[in-house]
Tab-separated table of C-alpha atoms and ligand atoms in Angstrom:
chain	number	residue	atom	x	y	z
A	282	MET	CA	-28.024	-115.264	-19.116
A	283	VAL	CA	-24.763	-114.468	-17.333
A	284	GLN	CA	-25.487	-114.254	-13.622
A	285	LYS	CA	-24.075	-111.358	-11.641
A	286	GLN	CA	-22.423	-111.820	-8.279
A	287	ILE	CA	-24.599	-110.544	-5.439
A	288	LYS	CA	-22.620	-111.695	-2.375
A	289	GLY	CA	-20.692	-108.799	-0.865
A	290	LEU	CA	-23.267	-106.100	-1.644
A	291	ASP	CA	-24.093	-103.979	1.386
A	292	LEU	CA	-27.583	-102.863	2.371
A	293	ASP	CA	-27.500	-99.654	0.277
A	294	GLU	CA	-26.387	-101.584	-2.796
A	295	LEU	CA	-29.040	-104.260	-2.247
A	296	THR	CA	-31.664	-101.527	-1.876
A	297	LEU	CA	-30.660	-100.086	-5.267
A	298	LEU	CA	-30.696	-103.562	-6.775
A	299	CYS	CA	-34.211	-104.237	-5.441
A	300	LYS	CA	-35.510	-100.892	-6.679
A	301	GLY	CA	-33.872	-101.487	-10.069
A	302	ASN	CA	-35.791	-104.757	-10.330
A	303	ASN	CA	-39.082	-103.123	-9.209
A	304	PHE	CA	-39.144	-104.682	-5.747
A	305	SER	CA	-39.770	-102.721	-2.562
A	306	ALA	CA	-36.766	-101.377	-0.698
A	307	PHE	CA	-37.664	-103.374	2.421
A	308	ARG	CA	-36.961	-106.573	0.466
A	309	ALA	CA	-33.301	-105.553	0.507
A	310	ARG	CA	-33.229	-105.918	4.305
A	311	GLN	CA	-34.682	-109.434	3.947
A	312	LEU	CA	-32.073	-110.378	1.375
A	313	TYR	CA	-29.340	-108.935	3.580
A	314	HIS	CA	-30.522	-111.025	6.556
A	315	TRP	CA	-30.679	-114.201	4.523
A	316	MET	CA	-27.264	-113.704	2.977
A	317	TYR	CA	-25.254	-112.615	5.998
A	318	ARG	CA	-27.123	-113.295	9.234
A	319	HIS	CA	-28.331	-116.734	8.142
A	320	GLY	CA	-25.636	-117.490	5.544
A	321	VAL	CA	-28.183	-118.841	3.048
A	322	SER	CA	-27.069	-118.986	-0.568
A	323	ASP	CA	-30.029	-120.895	-2.021
A	324	VAL	CA	-32.817	-118.452	-2.942
A	325	LYS	CA	-35.444	-121.207	-2.574
A	326	GLN	CA	-34.754	-121.241	1.171
A	327	MET	CA	-35.465	-117.503	1.499
A	328	ASP	CA	-39.070	-118.247	2.314
A	329	ASN	CA	-40.360	-114.745	2.978
A	330	LEU	CA	-39.555	-113.458	-0.531
A	331	PRO	CA	-42.420	-113.326	-3.052
A	332	SER	CA	-42.175	-115.924	-5.784
A	333	ASP	CA	-41.609	-113.400	-8.618
A	334	MET	CA	-38.671	-111.989	-6.673
A	335	SER	CA	-37.253	-115.476	-5.965
A	336	THR	CA	-37.405	-116.308	-9.665
A	337	CYS	CA	-35.804	-113.020	-10.671
A	338	MET	CA	-33.043	-113.384	-8.058
A	339	SER	CA	-32.168	-116.967	-8.899
A	340	ASN	CA	-32.164	-116.238	-12.644
A	341	GLN	CA	-30.062	-113.114	-12.498
A	342	TYR	CA	-27.763	-113.450	-9.510
A	343	GLN	CA	-25.207	-115.807	-8.091
A	344	PHE	CA	-25.306	-116.055	-4.305
A	345	LYS	CA	-22.220	-118.198	-3.740
A	346	THR	CA	-18.701	-117.167	-4.673
A	347	LEU	CA	-16.611	-120.114	-3.428
A	348	GLU	CA	-16.617	-123.897	-3.521
A	349	ILE	CA	-14.854	-125.995	-0.904
A	350	GLU	CA	-12.191	-127.974	-2.737
A	351	ASN	CA	-10.470	-129.721	0.164
A	352	ILE	CA	-10.341	-129.801	3.962
A	353	GLN	CA	-7.295	-130.850	5.957
A	354	HIS	CA	-7.606	-131.786	9.628
A	355	SER	CA	-4.788	-131.373	12.116
A	356	THR	CA	-4.064	-134.513	14.082
A	357	SER	CA	-2.886	-132.679	17.195
A	358	GLU	CA	-5.359	-129.781	17.553
A	359	ASP	CA	-8.901	-128.920	16.536
A	360	THR	CA	-7.683	-127.017	13.488
A	361	LYS	CA	-8.863	-127.335	9.899
A	362	LYS	CA	-7.394	-125.814	6.773
A	363	ILE	CA	-9.941	-125.227	4.027
A	364	LEU	CA	-8.994	-124.883	0.384
A	365	PHE	CA	-11.531	-122.870	-1.640
A	366	LYS	CA	-11.915	-122.557	-5.399
A	367	THR	CA	-13.173	-119.261	-6.833
A	368	HIS	CA	-15.435	-118.925	-9.889
A	369	ASP	CA	-12.355	-118.186	-12.047
A	370	GLU	CA	-10.522	-121.278	-10.766
A	371	LYS	CA	-8.185	-119.550	-8.343
A	372	PHE	CA	-7.426	-121.152	-5.011
A	373	ILE	CA	-7.301	-119.607	-1.571
A	374	GLU	CA	-6.983	-121.012	1.925
A	375	SER	CA	-8.591	-120.244	5.292
A	376	VAL	CA	-8.017	-121.767	8.694
A	377	SER	CA	-10.551	-122.603	11.422
A	378	MET	CA	-9.088	-123.094	14.918
A	379	ILE	CA	-11.059	-124.142	17.974
A	380	ASP	CA	-9.426	-123.758	21.355
A	381	LYS	CA	-11.564	-123.992	24.501
A	382	ASN	CA	-14.432	-121.508	23.956
A	383	LEU	CA	-12.807	-119.704	21.057
A	384	HIS	CA	-13.399	-120.440	17.406
A	385	THR	CA	-11.023	-118.275	15.402
A	386	VAL	CA	-11.142	-118.106	11.638
A	387	CYS	CA	-8.145	-116.811	9.702
A	388	ILE	CA	-9.204	-115.549	6.276
A	389	SER	CA	-7.485	-114.537	3.050
A	390	SER	CA	-7.878	-111.164	1.377
A	391	GLN	CA	-5.991	-111.741	-1.891
A	392	VAL	CA	-5.049	-114.613	-4.190
A	393	GLY	CA	-1.306	-114.672	-3.492
A	394	CYS	CA	0.534	-111.556	-2.398
A	395	ASN	CA	3.128	-109.232	-3.891
A	396	VAL	CA	4.604	-107.842	-0.663
A	397	ASP	CA	7.244	-110.546	-0.862
A	398	CYS	CA	7.986	-111.095	2.830
A	399	LYS	CA	10.898	-113.487	2.659
A	400	PHE	CA	9.700	-115.836	5.417
A	401	CYS	CA	6.157	-116.319	4.051
A	402	ALA	CA	4.873	-119.131	1.834
A	403	THR	CA	2.151	-116.913	0.307
A	404	GLY	CA	4.786	-114.372	-0.717
A	405	LEU	CA	6.532	-117.084	-2.747
A	406	MET	CA	3.359	-117.607	-4.849
A	407	GLY	CA	3.346	-114.120	-6.333
A	408	PHE	CA	0.139	-112.121	-6.758
A	409	SER	CA	-2.884	-113.057	-8.822
A	410	ARG	CA	-5.793	-110.776	-7.829
A	411	ASN	CA	-7.722	-109.163	-4.999
A	412	LEU	CA	-10.661	-111.015	-3.455
A	413	SER	CA	-14.073	-109.374	-3.588
A	414	CYS	CA	-15.955	-108.544	-0.406
A	415	GLY	CA	-18.268	-111.478	-1.219
A	416	GLU	CA	-15.338	-113.897	-1.487
A	417	ILE	CA	-13.956	-112.669	1.839
A	418	ILE	CA	-17.346	-113.063	3.560
A	419	ASP	CA	-18.015	-116.447	1.959
A	420	GLN	CA	-14.920	-117.966	3.596
A	421	ILE	CA	-16.578	-117.273	6.943
A	422	ILE	CA	-20.047	-118.377	5.847
A	423	GLU	CA	-18.722	-121.668	4.465
A	424	ILE	CA	-16.739	-122.372	7.644
A	425	ARG	CA	-19.798	-121.520	9.750
A	426	GLY	CA	-21.627	-124.265	7.855
A	427	LEU	CA	-18.837	-126.786	8.535
A	428	ARG	CA	-18.548	-126.404	12.282
A	429	GLU	CA	-21.062	-126.526	15.107
A	430	GLU	CA	-19.130	-124.098	17.283
A	431	PRO	CA	-20.060	-120.474	16.552
A	432	ILE	CA	-17.278	-118.265	15.182
A	433	THR	CA	-15.986	-115.975	17.943
A	434	ASN	CA	-13.055	-114.249	16.206
A	435	VAL	CA	-12.037	-113.402	12.668
A	436	VAL	CA	-8.475	-112.440	11.765
A	437	TYR	CA	-7.433	-111.087	8.366
A	438	MET	CA	-4.069	-112.877	8.490
A	439	GLY	CA	-4.420	-115.475	5.766
A	440	MET	CA	-3.174	-115.084	2.202
A	441	GLY	CA	-2.589	-111.527	1.011
A	442	GLU	CA	-1.944	-108.054	2.387
A	443	PRO	CA	-5.360	-106.793	3.567
A	444	PHE	CA	-4.414	-103.119	3.203
A	445	LEU	CA	-3.620	-103.619	-0.493
A	446	ASN	CA	-7.278	-104.599	-0.875
A	447	TYR	CA	-8.464	-101.959	1.562
A	448	ASN	CA	-11.971	-101.158	0.307
A	449	GLU	CA	-13.164	-104.754	0.019
A	450	VAL	CA	-11.580	-105.689	3.361
A	451	ILE	CA	-13.185	-102.784	5.236
A	452	LYS	CA	-16.522	-103.401	3.529
A	453	SER	CA	-16.433	-107.060	4.567
A	454	ALA	CA	-15.460	-106.164	8.169
A	455	LYS	CA	-18.442	-103.815	8.308
A	456	ILE	CA	-20.829	-106.617	7.286
A	457	LEU	CA	-19.178	-108.944	9.817
A	458	HIS	CA	-19.643	-106.382	12.573
A	459	ASP	CA	-23.136	-105.181	11.621
A	460	PRO	CA	-25.800	-106.477	14.078
A	461	HIS	CA	-28.059	-107.088	11.050
A	462	GLY	CA	-25.193	-108.857	9.303
A	463	MET	CA	-22.964	-111.347	11.103
A	464	ASN	CA	-23.019	-109.458	14.421
A	465	LEU	CA	-19.424	-110.001	15.501
A	466	GLY	CA	-18.042	-107.535	18.087
A	467	ARG	CA	-15.509	-104.994	16.829
A	468	ASN	CA	-12.855	-106.400	19.178
A	469	ARG	CA	-13.325	-109.809	17.663
A	470	ILE	CA	-12.240	-108.670	14.208
A	471	THR	CA	-8.494	-108.126	13.632
A	472	ILE	CA	-6.986	-106.717	10.452
A	473	SER	CA	-3.271	-107.237	9.955
A	474	THR	CA	-0.848	-105.308	7.764
A	475	SER	CA	2.816	-105.597	6.899
A	476	GLY	CA	3.041	-101.800	7.119
A	477	ILE	CA	1.281	-100.126	4.155
A	478	LEU	CA	1.667	-96.640	5.625
A	479	PRO	CA	-0.896	-94.641	3.562
A	480	LYS	CA	-3.554	-97.192	4.456
A	481	ILE	CA	-2.581	-97.246	8.141
A	482	LYS	CA	-3.083	-93.453	8.066
A	483	GLN	CA	-6.441	-93.823	6.345
A	484	TYR	CA	-7.559	-96.548	8.772
A	485	ILE	CA	-6.737	-94.412	11.798
A	486	SER	CA	-8.165	-91.185	10.378
A	487	GLU	CA	-11.424	-92.961	9.440
A	488	GLY	CA	-11.684	-94.273	13.022
A	489	GLN	CA	-12.152	-97.870	11.874
A	490	PRO	CA	-13.271	-99.752	14.993
A	491	TYR	CA	-11.600	-103.120	14.373
A	492	LYS	CA	-8.371	-104.305	15.961
A	493	LEU	CA	-5.200	-103.469	14.077
A	494	ALA	CA	-2.184	-105.790	13.929
A	495	ILE	CA	1.202	-104.774	12.487
A	496	SER	CA	3.687	-107.415	11.319
A	497	LEU	CA	6.773	-105.711	12.707
A	498	ASN	CA	9.148	-108.698	12.707
A	499	ALA	CA	12.362	-106.703	13.144
A	500	THR	CA	13.716	-103.833	15.210
A	501	THR	CA	16.206	-102.259	12.800
A	502	ASP	CA	15.466	-101.003	9.310
A	503	GLU	CA	18.335	-102.995	7.894
A	504	THR	CA	16.938	-106.301	9.158
A	505	ARG	CA	13.323	-105.396	8.395
A	506	THR	CA	14.093	-104.334	4.825
A	507	GLY	CA	15.897	-107.655	4.381
A	508	ILE	CA	12.780	-109.650	5.240
A	509	ILE	CA	9.968	-107.191	4.321
A	510	PRO	CA	11.172	-105.179	1.308
A	511	ILE	CA	8.449	-102.473	1.587
A	512	ASN	CA	10.238	-101.306	4.741
A	513	LYS	CA	12.643	-99.483	2.428
A	514	LYS	CA	9.805	-97.111	1.593
A	515	TRP	CA	7.885	-97.124	4.910
A	516	THR	CA	10.398	-97.483	7.721
A	517	ILE	CA	9.890	-98.628	11.307
A	518	GLU	CA	10.065	-95.046	12.562
A	519	MET	CA	7.389	-93.903	10.080
A	520	ILE	CA	5.089	-96.739	11.122
A	521	MET	CA	5.621	-96.184	14.860
A	522	LYS	CA	4.929	-92.471	14.467
A	523	GLU	CA	1.605	-93.251	12.811
A	524	LEU	CA	0.665	-95.929	15.337
A	525	ALA	CA	1.120	-93.400	18.148
A	526	LYS	CA	-2.042	-91.714	16.789
A	527	TYR	CA	-4.117	-94.876	17.181
A	528	PRO	CA	-6.794	-94.388	19.850
A	529	SER	CA	-6.070	-97.490	21.931
A	530	ASP	CA	-8.417	-98.418	24.718
A	531	LYS	CA	-8.479	-101.326	27.145
A	532	LYS	CA	-10.388	-103.545	24.749
A	533	ASN	CA	-8.741	-102.400	21.578
A	534	ARG	CA	-4.976	-102.409	21.583
A	535	ILE	CA	-2.657	-102.507	18.627
A	536	MET	CA	-1.009	-105.865	18.156
A	537	LEU	CA	2.686	-105.871	17.237
A	538	GLU	CA	3.338	-109.202	15.538
A	539	TYR	CA	6.879	-110.534	15.717
A	540	VAL	CA	7.787	-113.732	13.858
A	541	LEU	CA	10.916	-114.980	15.591
A	542	LEU	CA	13.546	-116.117	13.074
A	543	LYS	CA	16.758	-117.844	14.098
A	544	GLY	CA	19.840	-115.651	13.641
A	545	VAL	CA	17.801	-112.861	11.996
A	546	ASN	CA	15.790	-111.025	14.667
A	547	ASP	CA	16.219	-113.083	17.839
A	548	THR	CA	19.010	-111.374	19.801
A	549	MET	CA	18.567	-109.924	23.269
A	550	GLN	CA	19.233	-106.467	21.742
A	551	ASP	CA	16.302	-107.090	19.401
A	552	ALA	CA	14.138	-107.943	22.416
A	553	GLU	CA	15.251	-104.738	24.201
A	554	ARG	CA	14.491	-102.602	21.130
A	555	LEU	CA	11.138	-104.315	20.618
A	556	ALA	CA	10.288	-103.589	24.258
A	557	SER	CA	11.169	-99.913	23.886
A	558	TYR	CA	9.031	-99.563	20.726
A	559	ALA	CA	6.142	-101.340	22.448
A	560	ASN	CA	6.414	-99.146	25.536
A	561	THR	CA	5.686	-96.073	23.402
A	562	LEU	CA	2.228	-97.524	22.585
A	563	ARG	CA	-0.537	-99.226	24.501
A	564	CYS	CA	-0.268	-102.527	22.719
A	565	LYS	CA	0.159	-106.265	22.804
A	566	VAL	CA	3.332	-107.906	21.530
A	567	ASN	CA	2.627	-111.208	19.882
A	568	VAL	CA	5.762	-113.341	19.492
A	569	ILE	CA	5.357	-116.127	16.925
A	570	PRO	CA	8.191	-118.671	16.806
A	571	PHE	CA	8.691	-119.319	13.079
A	572	ASN	CA	6.932	-122.256	11.416
A	573	ASP	CA	8.998	-124.145	8.891
A	574	ILE	CA	8.076	-123.695	5.203
A	575	GLY	CA	11.202	-125.319	3.790
A	576	ASN	CA	13.075	-122.103	2.966
A	577	GLU	CA	16.274	-120.622	4.402
A	578	PHE	CA	14.655	-119.551	7.683
A	579	SER	CA	14.271	-121.586	10.849
A	580	ARG	CA	12.906	-121.369	14.371
A	581	PRO	CA	15.292	-120.368	17.179
A	582	ASP	CA	15.936	-123.014	19.837
A	583	GLU	CA	13.754	-123.040	22.916
A	584	GLN	CA	16.379	-121.410	25.148
A	585	THR	CA	16.693	-118.422	22.785
A	586	ILE	CA	12.904	-118.094	22.530
A	587	ASN	CA	12.555	-118.161	26.326
A	588	ARG	CA	15.374	-115.623	26.805
A	589	PHE	CA	13.785	-113.310	24.216
A	590	ILE	CA	10.413	-113.516	25.949
A	591	GLY	CA	12.078	-113.029	29.340
A	592	VAL	CA	13.549	-109.691	28.185
A	593	LEU	CA	10.119	-108.617	26.918
A	594	HIS	CA	8.519	-109.497	30.268
A	595	LYS	CA	11.240	-107.696	32.218
A	596	ASN	CA	10.800	-104.436	30.284
A	597	GLN	CA	7.025	-104.560	30.032
A	598	ARG	CA	5.342	-101.329	31.142
A	599	HIS	CA	2.673	-100.319	28.607
A	600	TYR	CA	2.316	-103.559	26.713
A	601	GLN	CA	1.422	-107.189	27.244
A	602	THR	CA	3.504	-110.050	25.901
A	603	LEU	CA	1.837	-113.043	24.271
A	604	VAL	CA	3.482	-116.038	22.655
A	605	ARG	CA	1.644	-117.716	19.828
A	606	TRP	CA	2.662	-121.304	19.316
A	607	SER	CA	0.875	-121.635	16.004
A	608	LYS	CA	-1.883	-124.113	15.454
A	609	GLY	CA	-2.120	-126.494	12.520
A	610	VAL	CA	1.627	-126.719	11.828
A	611	ASP	CA	1.194	-130.362	10.726
A	612	ILE	CA	-1.168	-129.283	7.914
A	613	ASP	CA	0.778	-126.130	6.953
A	614	ALA	CA	-2.014	-123.987	8.366
A	615	ALA	CA	0.104	-121.927	10.736
A	616	CYS	CA	1.145	-118.304	10.331
A	617	GLY	CA	3.040	-117.684	7.107
A	618	GLN	CA	2.449	-121.234	5.833
A	619	LEU	CA	-0.588	-120.687	3.586
A	620	SER	CA	0.114	-121.260	-0.080
A	621	THR	CA	-1.908	-122.745	-2.911
A	622	ALA	CA	0.849	-122.716	-5.486
A	623	ARG	CA	0.416	-126.449	-6.088
A	624	HIS	CA	-3.319	-126.065	-6.811
A	625	ASP	CA	-3.380	-123.003	-9.038
A	626	ALA	CA	-4.599	-123.337	-12.566
A	627	PRO	CA	-1.870	-122.667	-15.132
B	987	LIG	S1	3.365	-112.100	5.379
B	987	LIG	FE1	1.418	-111.255	4.591
B	987	LIG	S2	2.062	-109.400	3.488
B	987	LIG	FE2	3.907	-110.637	3.741
B	987	LIG	S3	4.042	-111.863	1.836
B	987	LIG	FE3	2.945	-113.094	3.392
B	987	LIG	S4	0.794	-112.694	2.969
B	987	LIG	FE4	1.947	-111.045	1.979
């Protein structure tokens, strides 16, 4: 019998599944707890299920979507990069970073990506397929099993453009946030987008409670279109206009991500323009000095980075400036470095 994938079903779907198999609806809540709160994928360990249900579940359904293929450990920080294999032999990567009390997990939402940001290793792979909600959740469950430190933050900043897999991404965030699921606070879940405008609109109009990050990366349309081609269709002005509608509060501010690229977007005029965009929102500006991926881009020198940040600090009124010196650079686990091109099945 071909087993169906069960991981990623929400409580309503599990309730239907239980009823369809002639089990009481309350069994769905038990399954949900086992799968997401406890991260159990072996039905035999779900010890409050009746034996006929256990047999039915293990015969008909698959509870695990990913296998760990490889783990790389950074030598300089407590960062691990995990390579997962999917049931159809695709490869994706996630990163687990521990820093003081924080354990942040960066997860993938697609196999590859077709947005084609010029500075990103994933973009160079091309696009293969969207990940299911179960595959997104399983990255976190598998990492939870690898580390003793509880996961405090999840960022959708790994491989793929989360808003091009909107439904599965939002469904997975809901299970992450649900107190009966993985019980992670809404401010501890960040979803990043390169600027897929219709989905930004949808996200804001639906009142999604998770943090929103925008990969801005340039302050003129000419430069941005050069490095993020979708900017031709959805310009900086269009994105900023939409972001102005975002209901920021003290705990939930938009994040403007800015990968600093030598000679591309690192002038003092860029810093001034970035500051004036940021001052129109209540937001955080996250400057990420570029991490080498062996392409035509490089990181500005330290003096330029410091001058750029100095201009941001000087102009700061409604935003906060953060600098992210990426973790896991030595294992290609830093921002924009994830790629499984060498592992993918032909
Ligand atoms: S930066 Fe994000 S959206 Fe752009 S190509 Fe890379 S994975 Fe895709």
